[in-house]
Amino acid sequence: KNQVEQSPQSLIILEGKNCTLQCNYTVSPFSNLRWYKQDTGRGPVSLTIMTFSENTKSNGRYTATLDADTKQSSLHITASQLSDSASYICVVGLGGATNKLIFGTGTLLAVQP
Amino acid sequence: DAGVTQSPTHLIKTRGQQVTLRCSPKSGHDTVSWYQQALGQGPQFIFQYYEEEERQRGNFPDRFSGHQFPNYSSELNVNALLLGDSALYLCASSRGQGNQPQHFGDGTRLSIL
């Protein structure tokens, strides 16, 4: 069964600190892995997209890693800001002609002053 | 350049009723996917439309149906509403099928009483 699991389920950190979110997947055929940020009451916004051959990608203070052998990914947030408070969702794209995505349940991050 | 727009933003219905949700894709996009997101969960894929045809479908009953118009906009119809249909319904658009980035709207919050 195609599945994406994320940990931790929720996380509280102080402003300015770093944090790392984890994603494990069992999806086949694999095409790409995406990290989305979803603010409360808003739609998800793409942070990074990585294909099989990429093992790291950055977007400002966000850095995603991918280990296709162990089927694990992480999202590292540097120097957190209050505006980073959101749900972070790991999404794996299925291979083939369609654009079907398998979503994780997300990690809810709260950044406190 | 307008992104993905969805209407209405909020909707309240009662059990047994029918509902239609609307989505206008991002300019230049021709593929529309619909997702259901229950509170505290990741989005679940409902179906995808391309060239006015349903191309892929997730594990949703026939009560969920859709349509895509020649201008690429799309509708999601749900018949015989159940309490469990209460959720945030997200629309995402992309350019063509395959592994293209998907852009999400902010969703329609549907509440069933």
XYZ file of C-alpha atoms in Angstrom, chain A residues 31-32 34 36 38 41-46 49 89 93-101 103-106, chain B residues 35 37 40-43 45 48 55-58 88 90 94 96-102 104-107:
52
model
C 8.705 9.850 -9.104
C 9.344 12.781 -6.799
C 7.600 17.377 -2.285
C 4.383 21.704 1.324
C -0.003 24.783 4.902
C -7.261 27.882 6.743
C -5.158 28.090 3.570
C -4.190 25.721 0.802
C -0.768 24.020 0.745
C 2.127 25.942 -0.775
C 5.044 24.128 -2.358
C 10.362 19.250 -5.147
C 3.187 18.059 4.627
C 4.446 11.782 -6.513
C 3.682 8.512 -8.247
C 5.536 7.640 -11.405
C 3.742 7.263 -14.699
C 1.713 9.598 -16.855
C -0.561 10.934 -14.153
C 0.142 13.537 -11.523
C -1.190 11.522 -8.576
C 0.198 12.559 -5.204
C 0.076 12.948 1.089
C 1.361 12.467 4.598
C -0.734 13.678 7.518
C 1.670 16.515 8.260
C -8.727 16.691 -2.730
C -8.867 17.212 3.707
C -5.936 17.224 11.232
C -5.330 14.976 8.222
C -3.479 15.257 4.950
C -5.409 15.777 1.720
C -7.060 12.527 -3.693
C -8.201 14.561 -11.659
C -8.310 10.722 -15.834
C -7.620 9.358 -12.363
C -9.832 8.614 -9.387
C -9.107 7.976 -5.741
C -11.868 21.235 3.460
C -8.961 21.632 -2.131
C -1.011 22.019 -13.048
C -0.391 18.975 -18.404
C -0.261 15.624 -16.781
C 2.870 14.013 -15.457
C 5.015 15.293 -12.643
C 4.372 18.983 -12.834
C 4.161 21.227 -9.764
C 0.626 21.546 -8.458
C -3.425 24.747 -4.637
C -6.340 27.030 -3.947
C -7.335 27.905 -0.388
C -10.218 25.466 -0.462
